[in-house]
Amino acid sequence: MSISQPYLLFLGDVTDPLSAKTARGIHQWRPNVCVGQLRLTEDTVSLGLDDLSLEQAKEAGAKTLVIGTANAGGFIPKTWLSTLILAAEMGFEIASGMHQRLSDVEELSALQKAGKTTLHDVRHFDDALDVGNGKERAGKRLLTVGTDCSVGKMFAALAIEKALQERDIKAQFKATGQTGILVQGSGISIDAVVADFISGAVEAISPAFTDHEWDIIEGQGSLFNPSYAGVSMGLLHGAQPDAMVLCHEIGRQHIRHLPHASLPTIEATIAANEQAAQLTNPNAKVVGICLNTSSLAEEDARELCAQWSERYQLPVTDPVRFSVNSIVDRLV
Amino acid sequence: MSISQPYLLFLGDVTDPLSAKTARGIHQWRPNVCVGQLRLTEDTVSLGLDDLSLEQAKEAGAKTLVIGTANAGGFIPKTWLSTLILAAEMGFEIASGMHQRLSDVEELSALQKAGKTTLHDVRHFDDALDVGNGKERAGKRLLTVGTDCSVGKMFAALAIEKALQERDIKAQFKATGQTGILVQGSGISIDAVVADFISGAVEAISPAFTDHEWDIIEGQGSLFNPSYAGVSMGLLHGAQPDAMVLCHEIGRQHIRHLPHASLPTIEATIAANEQAAQLTNPNAKVVGICLNTSSLAEEDARELCAQWSERYQLPVTDPVRFSVNSIVDRLV
């Protein structure tokens, strides 16, 4: 999946700031690829970008209209259709992370068939893949892993990519989920591939390379999440990481959406990931811990990171509040 | 996926006995559901069943024409089409484990749409599934696990089902691969579901039950196979097995198709499977080992089983040569 940049970020008519999380993530991590925003009403959430019409965005060089909002059920609202169809007619690519496929909208599908547009349904994946083979390949890889889903694995990966680049170390973020794919303009939604091809998909996302230093691969799920551990396991084998960064949310009471399932300990998470990863990379090691400490006061968070750093003999940080410099120090 | 029984086994025009493995497996494990065989030529492999025409099979009560042969590439040969189309017109269901879908054959698809037939492409799975949740559910479950693919996990599961039934203990085989699905007439090809739903699919295959004693779930792949471990991990969590039987082939030099990937030790395979399985069933234990000893003389095989039984303090047998009684003794 390869999405042309730069983007015009489409915010539709959503008024709940949380619903614009995807657009905000793209803008935060790739400000240079966002030429502006398109809002359908005055009340629509704003990212503070220039409000552009399709014509103005075209003139400013935008290649793809990115639907940067989620809504209940993942369906494309009727109120958005005329704008999306007009964009396709004007030759914009359209990218969406929603459940409903753009290609299921008849008019959009017809425009794609006519060669007017390219539709990117990043939550889905239909192309052919090879099964993974676990063969050693050139290049160094870092993978973010977690105690659970939604603990900041994408954020940590992007923060590490940025910190490496700031030190003039060439690093490339590799996306495995829909927001990550929209941020990067490429990647595969790893939980959407056919089960046989999980590790093969990651081998395709991060093939052998010698032109840069690090691939920073976005993790998914957790080996301890009874819904999704198969995805996490295949991702781990396909990534054959040299380094792993463990992500965890302070204060989470149980596995997300599953009150009966308790969270693993940090020790168990490190041990299980290192053991499994060593199948395809005997040197795989956890090299740091990224915490989401938003439930703590900043001073308490800082103290906790220091304590854990002592306890686990690893750099420990909150990438949102502090920085990932201590982890990057360990990497280089 | 639910396939009506009894079956007419279709052998096409294949002359290589190995190509009729699926048909042979169905006949071996479910002789009562096979009313006969249909061969297109004199030279075609025979299972020793009655040769029946479609008309004769219909009269004898056959409900489904089962394609029991594999051929290079997994495509449906042109020479089979007229027979398949006639069968569909006569109201047979058709079941196939080939890569090419029956529903991609225009005439067959049209007959299905017209309500004349039901097509079962058991290698594929398109229905909606829920994600797994790992909640404890009623009933006892046994899962076969392995050091690799193709080490006899389906055979071991069917042998254990049979041995339990011979002791009047109600057991049900639960299929997760194409041959198993054809044998049982139901199941889900677990490596064909979307990655997010692996454990959910197994929860659907083996839901809570109180009307029998054991579900015997067919395993797939291995936690140590870098191509497919994600499937094996999700299967393990979804199965939440009380008991696991480890399957292994004596003399295998490396992971199948991957000369660079070494086989795990028996100790490591037991430890990794027990550790991962305990996420959804804290009592999960390996209770026996099934070996494929076909590379050894029978006497040597018997001695090896005795030695290993001592070494691992578990019943160890070759289910093809000997029986699974020692394992079933441990279960009951």
XYZ file of C-alpha atoms in Angstrom:
664
model
C 0.000 0.000 0.000
C 1.567 3.279 -1.099
C -0.285 6.582 -0.725
C 0.846 9.690 -2.587
C 1.813 12.677 -0.451
C 1.251 15.536 0.403
C -2.212 15.285 1.971
C -5.350 17.334 2.362
C -6.795 16.208 5.726
C -10.547 15.677 5.573
C -12.307 16.260 8.899
C -15.878 15.890 7.650
C -18.396 17.249 10.109
C -17.145 15.689 13.362
C -17.297 17.867 16.444
C -15.741 15.495 18.988
C -11.964 16.147 19.155
C -11.328 12.448 19.976
C -12.813 11.464 16.609
C -10.069 13.419 14.833
C -7.262 11.404 16.495
C -6.000 10.016 13.200
C -5.769 13.434 11.524
C -4.070 14.839 14.615
C -1.529 11.990 14.567
C -0.701 12.585 10.913
C -0.301 16.323 11.521
C 1.803 15.770 14.652
C 4.269 13.367 13.042
C 4.302 14.573 9.446
C 3.481 18.319 9.480
C 5.318 18.776 6.186
C 2.986 16.462 4.267
C -0.216 18.267 5.398
C -1.026 21.146 3.048
C -4.287 21.955 4.793
C -7.577 20.725 6.199
C -11.061 20.420 4.698
C -14.006 20.888 7.076
C -17.640 20.594 5.984
C -19.099 22.879 8.695
C -18.038 25.769 10.914
C -18.405 23.573 14.010
C -16.112 20.830 12.743
C -12.995 20.111 14.810
C -9.962 22.074 13.604
C -6.287 21.103 13.670
C -5.255 24.716 13.185
C -4.215 24.063 9.584
C -5.330 26.300 6.712
C -8.913 25.587 5.624
C -8.670 24.753 1.934
C -11.262 23.917 -0.706
C -10.493 20.988 -3.012
C -9.475 23.496 -5.704
C -7.128 25.386 -3.376
C -5.606 22.120 -2.114
C -5.045 20.944 -5.683
C -3.266 24.177 -6.462
C -1.139 23.787 -3.330
C -0.004 20.375 -4.593
C -2.085 17.988 -2.448
C -2.199 14.500 -3.951
C -4.420 12.587 -1.527
C -7.556 13.406 0.448
C -7.096 11.581 3.762
C -10.145 10.816 5.885
C -8.675 11.614 9.267
C -11.709 10.960 11.428
C -13.397 7.944 12.939
C -17.117 7.668 13.546
C -19.309 5.129 15.286
C -19.477 1.900 13.312
C -16.761 2.894 10.881
C -19.222 3.845 8.142
C -18.851 6.633 5.608
C -21.657 9.138 6.316
C -23.892 10.210 3.407
C -23.048 13.862 4.114
C -19.439 13.231 3.050
C -20.170 11.550 -0.256
C -20.475 14.536 -2.590
C -17.101 15.880 -1.398
C -15.395 12.507 -1.762
C -16.834 11.980 -5.243
C -15.805 15.460 -6.359
C -12.284 14.854 -5.018
C -12.049 11.604 -6.969
C -13.301 13.329 -10.130
C -10.606 15.977 -9.646
C -7.951 13.271 -9.528
C -7.193 13.161 -5.811
C -6.327 9.786 -4.356
C -8.506 9.040 -1.320
C -7.272 7.201 1.779
C -9.421 5.932 4.607
C -8.929 3.902 7.774
C -12.637 3.210 8.189
C -14.216 -0.241 8.247
C -16.505 0.454 5.297
C -14.470 0.379 2.134
C -14.275 3.386 -0.150
C -14.408 0.868 -2.989
C -17.852 -0.242 -1.760
C -19.173 3.218 -2.689
C -20.348 2.657 -6.250
C -19.468 6.093 -7.616
C -15.956 5.991 -6.136
C -15.352 2.483 -7.399
C -16.440 3.538 -10.893
C -14.077 6.524 -10.836
C -11.227 4.245 -9.778
C -12.010 1.829 -12.614
C -12.027 4.769 -15.006
C -8.499 5.624 -13.841
C -9.534 8.937 -12.278
C -8.539 8.087 -8.702
C -6.837 5.504 -6.494
C -8.692 4.394 -3.367
C -6.689 3.284 -0.315
C -8.660 1.319 2.261
C -5.832 0.999 4.745
C -7.768 -1.168 7.202
C -8.055 -3.873 4.563
C -5.482 -5.837 2.610
C -6.251 -7.847 -0.510
C -2.927 -8.140 -2.347
C -1.005 -11.415 -2.635
C 1.710 -12.088 -0.054
C 4.332 -14.793 0.431
C 4.432 -16.750 3.670
C 7.266 -15.735 5.976
C 10.513 -17.679 5.990
C 12.444 -16.220 8.925
C 15.680 -15.986 6.939
C 18.201 -13.504 8.326
C 18.092 -10.277 6.305
C 20.268 -7.187 6.121
C 19.542 -4.102 8.239
C 18.838 -3.376 11.895
C 15.268 -3.465 13.180
C 13.536 -2.184 16.278
C 10.017 -3.336 17.162
C 7.727 -1.850 19.799
C 5.945 -4.540 21.847
C 3.475 -4.206 24.688
C 1.712 -5.522 27.739
C -1.547 -4.880 25.841
C -3.214 -3.122 22.889
C -3.379 0.697 22.838
C -0.453 1.378 25.149
C 1.449 3.699 22.821
C 3.397 1.388 20.493
C 2.894 3.595 17.409
C 3.726 6.749 19.329
C 6.892 5.197 20.782
C 8.030 3.987 17.355
C 7.509 7.397 15.745
C 9.239 9.161 18.660
C 12.255 6.850 18.320
C 12.379 7.397 14.540
C 12.367 11.160 15.109
C 15.012 11.063 17.845
C 17.311 8.964 15.650
C 16.854 11.321 12.700
C 17.657 14.285 14.945
C 21.023 12.643 15.546
C 21.485 12.197 11.785
C 20.959 8.458 12.030
C 18.840 7.321 9.108
C 15.732 5.565 10.400
C 12.473 4.611 8.710
C 9.157 4.089 10.475
C 7.356 0.968 9.216
C 3.595 0.979 9.709
C 1.474 -2.055 10.624
C -1.825 -0.334 11.524
C -4.171 2.099 9.831
C -3.070 5.347 11.496
C 0.577 4.432 11.042
C -0.027 3.705 7.349
C -1.683 7.103 6.847
C 1.176 8.841 8.704
C 3.831 7.094 6.635
C 1.952 6.748 3.346
C 2.807 3.043 3.214
C 2.569 -0.170 5.220
C 0.218 -3.102 5.730
C -2.597 -3.407 8.281
C -1.179 -6.565 9.785
C -4.324 -7.674 11.592
C -6.216 -7.626 8.282
C -4.073 -10.142 6.384
C -5.001 -13.826 6.125
C -3.592 -15.656 9.162
C -1.085 -17.714 7.172
C 0.666 -14.566 5.994
C 1.230 -12.539 9.189
C 4.998 -12.990 9.388
C 5.268 -12.844 5.598
C 3.527 -9.462 5.585
C 6.061 -8.058 8.060
C 8.920 -9.442 5.966
C 7.387 -7.522 3.036
C 6.988 -4.302 5.073
C 10.603 -4.413 6.255
C 12.672 -6.255 3.633
C 16.483 -6.460 3.606
C 18.080 -2.989 3.369
C 21.538 -1.387 3.375
C 20.677 2.241 2.504
C 19.779 3.329 6.025
C 20.505 2.344 9.610
C 17.275 1.297 11.307
C 13.749 0.208 10.492
C 11.478 1.168 13.396
C 8.523 -1.223 13.196
C 5.186 -0.402 14.810
C 4.003 -3.254 17.058
C 0.429 -4.497 17.486
C -1.398 -6.130 20.375
C 0.442 -8.231 22.938
C 1.542 -11.832 23.385
C -0.677 -11.711 26.489
C -3.866 -10.487 24.823
C -6.097 -13.553 24.286
C -7.839 -11.882 21.342
C -4.819 -10.830 19.304
C -1.675 -12.670 20.454
C -1.468 -14.590 17.176
C -0.984 -11.304 15.333
C 1.672 -10.177 17.832
C 3.526 -13.493 17.547
C 3.627 -13.452 13.739
C 4.658 -9.792 13.797
C 7.507 -10.599 16.199
C 8.806 -13.423 13.999
C 8.443 -11.434 10.791
C 10.158 -8.368 12.261
C 13.161 -10.394 13.508
C 14.025 -7.401 15.707
C 17.516 -6.653 16.980
C 15.934 -4.415 19.593
C 12.512 -4.254 21.228
C 10.983 -1.431 23.244
C 8.297 -2.484 25.694
C 5.253 -0.210 25.998
C 2.928 -0.166 29.000
C 0.210 2.048 30.461
C 0.509 2.830 34.178
C -2.748 2.194 36.007
C -4.409 -0.089 33.476
C -6.426 -2.608 35.484
C -6.901 -5.435 32.992
C -6.485 -6.361 29.321
C -8.462 -3.869 27.226
C -12.141 -4.821 26.826
C -11.575 -8.044 28.866
C -12.107 -7.447 32.624
C -11.431 -11.143 33.351
C -7.949 -11.041 31.786
C -5.170 -9.678 33.977
C -2.170 -7.767 32.667
C 1.181 -9.578 32.536
C 4.084 -8.420 34.664
C 6.878 -6.447 33.027
C 9.256 -9.333 33.756
C 6.965 -11.853 32.048
C 6.446 -9.562 29.049
C 10.178 -9.085 28.555
C 10.869 -12.810 28.914
C 8.094 -13.940 26.550
C 8.963 -11.431 23.822
C 12.695 -12.130 23.984
C 12.127 -15.869 23.922
C 9.740 -15.753 20.955
C 11.755 -13.166 19.012
C 14.925 -15.210 19.309
C 13.410 -17.787 16.947
C 14.235 -15.492 14.013
C 16.891 -13.273 15.626
C 19.019 -14.932 18.322
C 20.232 -11.488 19.480
C 16.777 -9.966 20.020
C 16.709 -7.962 23.274
C 14.409 -5.524 25.026
C 16.411 -2.280 25.166
C 14.008 0.076 26.894
C 10.549 0.715 28.324
C 8.067 3.405 27.247
C 5.359 4.187 29.785
C 2.098 6.045 29.395
C 2.076 7.850 32.754
C -0.868 10.150 32.041
C -2.627 8.933 35.195
C 0.213 10.297 37.366
C 1.388 13.786 38.263
C 4.517 14.720 36.325
C 6.808 14.566 39.340
C 5.511 11.119 40.307
C 5.955 9.966 36.720
C 9.561 11.096 36.674
C 10.252 9.282 39.937
C 8.561 6.112 38.697
C 10.673 6.087 35.534
C 13.827 6.421 37.666
C 12.740 3.594 39.989
C 11.848 1.266 37.113
C 15.058 2.091 35.332
C 16.920 0.878 38.414
C 14.698 -2.181 38.837
C 14.834 -3.417 35.211
C 18.297 -2.077 34.400
C 16.859 -0.471 31.265
C 16.146 3.082 30.144
C 12.539 3.875 31.146
C 10.661 6.964 29.944
C 7.298 8.437 29.011
C 7.758 9.449 25.352
C 4.898 11.975 25.523
C 6.089 13.787 28.663
C 9.818 13.379 28.526
C 11.816 12.095 25.555
C 13.151 8.834 24.206
C 16.756 10.036 24.358
C 17.741 7.542 27.043
C 16.537 4.677 24.826
C 18.228 6.075 21.732
C 21.464 6.463 23.766
C 21.292 2.729 24.409
C 20.682 1.998 20.693
C 23.637 3.928 19.255
C -18.926 -24.559 7.552
C -21.256 -27.554 7.626
C -21.183 -30.205 4.894
C -24.045 -32.696 4.498
C -23.135 -36.376 4.825
C -22.888 -39.098 3.543
C -20.356 -38.529 0.794
C -19.548 -39.720 -2.701
C -15.737 -39.461 -2.938
C -14.586 -37.978 -6.237
C -11.148 -39.182 -7.349
C -11.095 -37.533 -10.772
C -8.411 -38.940 -13.010
C -5.423 -38.928 -10.636
C -3.089 -41.904 -10.855
C -0.620 -40.998 -8.089
C -1.789 -42.602 -4.818
C -0.312 -39.700 -2.807
C -2.686 -37.301 -4.564
C -5.648 -39.164 -3.082
C -4.479 -38.596 0.523
C -7.525 -36.549 1.451
C -10.000 -39.134 0.155
C -8.063 -41.879 1.910
C -8.167 -39.954 5.184
C -11.917 -39.455 4.959
C -12.439 -43.148 4.207
C -10.071 -44.235 6.994
C -11.684 -42.134 9.727
C -15.298 -42.023 8.582
C -15.969 -45.216 6.560
C -19.670 -45.000 7.418
C -20.122 -41.669 5.645
C -18.578 -42.881 2.351
C -21.213 -44.500 0.129
C -18.803 -45.001 -2.757
C -16.211 -43.526 -5.078
C -16.446 -41.866 -8.491
C -13.486 -42.341 -10.842
C -13.279 -40.784 -14.308
C -10.934 -43.402 -15.829
C -9.956 -47.041 -15.357
C -6.446 -45.986 -14.289
C -7.606 -43.666 -11.544
C -6.490 -44.485 -8.009
C -9.027 -46.629 -6.138
C -9.846 -46.686 -2.428
C -11.531 -50.074 -2.795
C -14.981 -48.528 -2.383
C -17.847 -49.304 -4.763
C -17.562 -47.406 -8.042
C -20.806 -45.450 -8.342
C -22.230 -43.156 -10.995
C -23.820 -39.918 -9.804
C -27.241 -41.558 -10.273
C -26.309 -44.636 -8.264
C -24.802 -42.503 -5.509
C -27.928 -40.348 -5.356
C -30.020 -43.463 -4.981
C -27.701 -44.719 -2.233
C -28.331 -41.489 -0.305
C -25.126 -39.525 -0.955
C -25.589 -35.817 -0.223
C -22.191 -34.352 -1.096
C -19.624 -34.965 -3.821
C -16.280 -34.529 -2.089
C -13.198 -33.775 -4.177
C -10.719 -36.003 -2.377
C -7.641 -35.365 -4.477
C -4.976 -32.711 -4.694
C -3.206 -31.708 -7.873
C -0.302 -29.415 -8.652
C -1.255 -25.790 -8.163
C -4.567 -26.574 -6.527
C -6.556 -25.908 -9.685
C -9.717 -27.678 -10.811
C -8.856 -29.476 -14.090
C -11.112 -28.914 -17.115
C -11.647 -32.671 -17.409
C -13.560 -32.653 -14.111
C -15.945 -29.837 -14.919
C -18.749 -31.686 -16.699
C -19.021 -34.165 -13.805
C -19.029 -31.403 -11.190
C -21.641 -29.392 -13.070
C -23.864 -32.442 -13.549
C -23.556 -33.243 -9.826
C -24.599 -29.691 -8.920
C -27.547 -29.869 -11.321
C -28.615 -33.124 -9.639
C -28.622 -31.377 -6.248
C -25.411 -32.723 -4.743
C -23.495 -30.375 -2.498
C -19.857 -30.162 -3.609
C -16.926 -29.848 -1.204
C -13.338 -29.094 -2.156
C -10.075 -28.448 -0.346
C -8.381 -27.025 -3.421
C -6.971 -23.519 -3.705
C -9.145 -22.578 -6.663
C -12.654 -21.944 -5.424
C -15.590 -23.953 -6.753
C -17.496 -20.685 -6.618
C -15.051 -19.218 -9.154
C -16.375 -21.719 -11.730
C -19.128 -19.711 -13.381
C -21.530 -22.602 -14.010
C -21.214 -23.888 -10.451
C -21.669 -20.448 -8.979
C -24.808 -19.949 -11.088
C -26.242 -23.281 -9.909
C -25.567 -22.273 -6.304
C -27.306 -18.932 -6.806
C -30.258 -20.798 -8.314
C -30.506 -22.854 -5.114
C -29.573 -26.133 -6.846
C -26.377 -26.817 -4.886
C -24.214 -25.638 -1.996
C -20.496 -25.218 -2.650
C -18.016 -25.749 0.202
C -14.554 -24.328 -0.405
C -13.052 -25.579 2.835
C -9.659 -23.946 2.312
C -11.320 -20.539 2.401
C -13.397 -18.751 5.008
C -15.517 -15.694 4.320
C -18.135 -15.635 7.098
C -18.142 -13.076 9.894
C -16.416 -14.019 13.171
C -16.089 -12.406 16.585
C -12.641 -11.730 18.015
C -11.639 -14.149 20.756
C -12.117 -13.210 24.397
C -10.378 -16.018 26.286
C -13.239 -16.388 28.781
C -13.363 -19.735 30.546
C -16.008 -21.958 28.943
C -17.628 -25.261 29.866
C -16.270 -28.588 28.601
C -12.865 -30.278 28.480
C -10.574 -29.719 25.497
C -7.542 -31.477 24.123
C -5.366 -29.842 21.463
C -2.632 -31.485 19.425
C 0.478 -29.299 19.113
C 3.747 -29.939 17.322
C 7.414 -29.314 16.790
C 6.512 -28.421 13.181
C 3.852 -28.589 10.434
C 2.882 -31.984 8.988
C 3.945 -34.118 11.923
C 0.626 -35.935 12.421
C -1.496 -33.553 14.503
C -4.742 -34.392 12.646
C -4.035 -38.117 12.761
C -3.273 -38.008 16.495
C -6.458 -36.047 17.218
C -8.638 -38.464 15.253
C -6.947 -41.470 16.876
C -7.582 -40.039 20.347
C -11.230 -39.281 19.481
C -11.655 -42.879 18.329
C -9.931 -44.391 21.373
C -12.100 -42.333 23.728
C -15.268 -43.363 21.899
C -14.211 -47.013 22.113
C -14.262 -46.567 25.887
C -17.740 -45.013 25.677
C -16.401 -41.577 26.485
C -18.158 -39.030 24.311
C -15.569 -37.095 22.319
C -15.903 -34.834 19.278
C -13.145 -34.108 16.781
C -12.968 -30.396 15.917
C -11.368 -29.611 12.560
C -9.106 -26.636 11.818
C -7.725 -27.661 8.409
C -9.167 -28.693 5.080
C -8.808 -32.471 5.338
C -10.117 -32.438 8.887
C -13.131 -30.375 7.809
C -13.939 -32.875 5.044
C -13.549 -35.792 7.484
C -15.805 -34.197 10.072
C -18.171 -32.295 7.757
C -17.619 -29.109 9.764
C -14.886 -26.809 11.051
C -12.948 -23.715 9.992
C -9.677 -23.584 8.044
C -7.930 -21.578 10.721
C -5.035 -20.386 8.584
C -7.508 -18.842 6.133
C -9.263 -16.459 8.557
C -8.276 -12.806 8.891
C -5.441 -12.531 11.443
C -7.496 -10.610 14.020
C -9.908 -13.526 14.329
C -7.664 -16.586 14.826
C -8.511 -17.203 18.464
C -12.114 -16.133 17.877
C -12.464 -18.745 15.146
C -11.324 -21.491 17.518
C -13.752 -20.266 20.170
C -16.460 -20.628 17.500
C -15.295 -24.133 16.476
C -15.281 -25.348 20.080
C -17.837 -23.323 22.046
C -18.968 -24.103 25.620
C -20.552 -27.574 25.882
C -21.999 -29.905 28.509
C -23.475 -32.674 26.305
C -20.242 -34.608 25.859
C -16.929 -35.114 27.612
C -14.115 -33.917 25.354
C -13.513 -31.755 22.305
C -10.420 -33.017 20.506
C -9.099 -30.034 18.556
C -6.817 -30.475 15.561
C -3.668 -28.356 15.887
C -1.859 -26.456 13.116
C 1.764 -25.485 12.604
C 4.083 -24.920 15.530
C 5.086 -22.076 17.840
C 8.565 -22.655 16.413
C 7.689 -22.396 12.724
C 8.657 -18.870 11.589
C 6.065 -18.957 8.809
C 3.009 -19.982 10.815
C 3.592 -19.516 14.557
C 1.006 -16.722 14.703
C -1.670 -19.204 13.650
C -0.473 -21.749 16.238
C -0.444 -19.108 19.002
C -3.981 -17.892 18.283
C -5.169 -21.491 18.016
C -3.634 -22.302 21.404
C -5.313 -19.334 23.083
C -8.668 -19.965 21.408
C -8.617 -23.670 22.253
C -7.864 -23.024 25.959
C -6.880 -26.693 26.199
C -6.948 -28.682 29.429
C -4.646 -31.196 27.768
C -2.156 -31.014 24.912
C -0.571 -33.857 22.984
C 2.759 -33.046 21.390
C 3.385 -34.453 17.891
C 6.830 -34.904 16.361
C 8.433 -36.698 13.436
C 11.543 -38.729 14.215
C 14.388 -37.949 11.831
C 13.150 -34.597 10.547
C 16.247 -32.471 9.958
C 14.819 -28.961 9.943
C 11.573 -26.993 9.858
C 9.628 -28.033 6.757
C 10.613 -26.094 3.607
C 13.122 -24.013 5.655
C 16.582 -25.662 5.753
C 17.989 -22.735 7.777
C 15.463 -23.207 10.610
C 16.277 -25.886 13.169
C 13.690 -27.946 15.002
C 13.009 -27.110 18.646
C 13.801 -29.625 21.383
C 10.942 -31.568 22.943
C 11.616 -29.796 26.256
C 11.398 -26.359 24.642
C 8.222 -27.298 22.764
C 6.517 -28.506 25.938
C 7.588 -25.429 27.888
C 6.548 -22.900 25.233
C 3.152 -24.494 24.622
C 2.331 -24.862 28.311
C 3.403 -21.305 29.042
C 1.384 -19.792 26.183
C -1.677 -21.999 26.753
C -1.844 -21.061 30.422
C -2.898 -17.535 29.408
C -6.419 -18.841 28.772
C -6.316 -22.076 30.798
C -4.059 -22.024 33.878
C -4.242 -25.842 34.070
C -3.086 -26.523 30.498
C -0.611 -29.420 30.454
C 1.082 -31.624 27.876
C -0.215 -35.129 28.658
C 1.493 -37.242 26.016
C 3.678 -37.408 22.926
C 2.760 -38.865 19.518
C 5.698 -39.725 17.297
C 5.860 -40.441 13.594
C 8.489 -43.212 13.670
C 8.133 -44.303 10.039
C 11.874 -43.805 9.487
C 12.650 -46.515 12.092
C 12.250 -50.287 12.199
C 9.271 -51.261 14.337
C 11.379 -52.724 17.123
C 13.548 -49.601 17.313
C 10.421 -47.450 17.344
C 9.005 -49.391 20.278
C 12.238 -49.025 22.202
C 12.428 -45.296 21.447
C 8.895 -44.747 22.734
C 9.802 -46.559 25.968
C 12.990 -44.504 26.403
C 11.228 -41.210 25.754
C 8.410 -42.156 28.061
C 10.980 -42.563 30.832
C 12.819 -39.377 29.896
C 9.788 -37.084 29.689
C 7.628 -38.876 32.256
C 4.786 -38.918 29.739
C 3.066 -41.591 27.652
C 4.866 -41.730 24.283
C 3.535 -43.652 21.273
C 3.331 -43.813 17.495
C -0.425 -43.610 16.808
C -0.063 -45.217 13.362
C 1.995 -48.221 14.503
C 0.858 -48.772 18.035
C -2.158 -47.104 19.678
C -2.964 -44.038 21.728
C -4.213 -46.102 24.678
C -1.412 -44.987 26.976
C -2.346 -41.345 26.369
C -6.053 -42.001 26.807
C -5.272 -43.835 30.075
C -3.678 -40.633 31.314
C -6.708 -38.566 30.213
C -9.411 -40.590 31.981
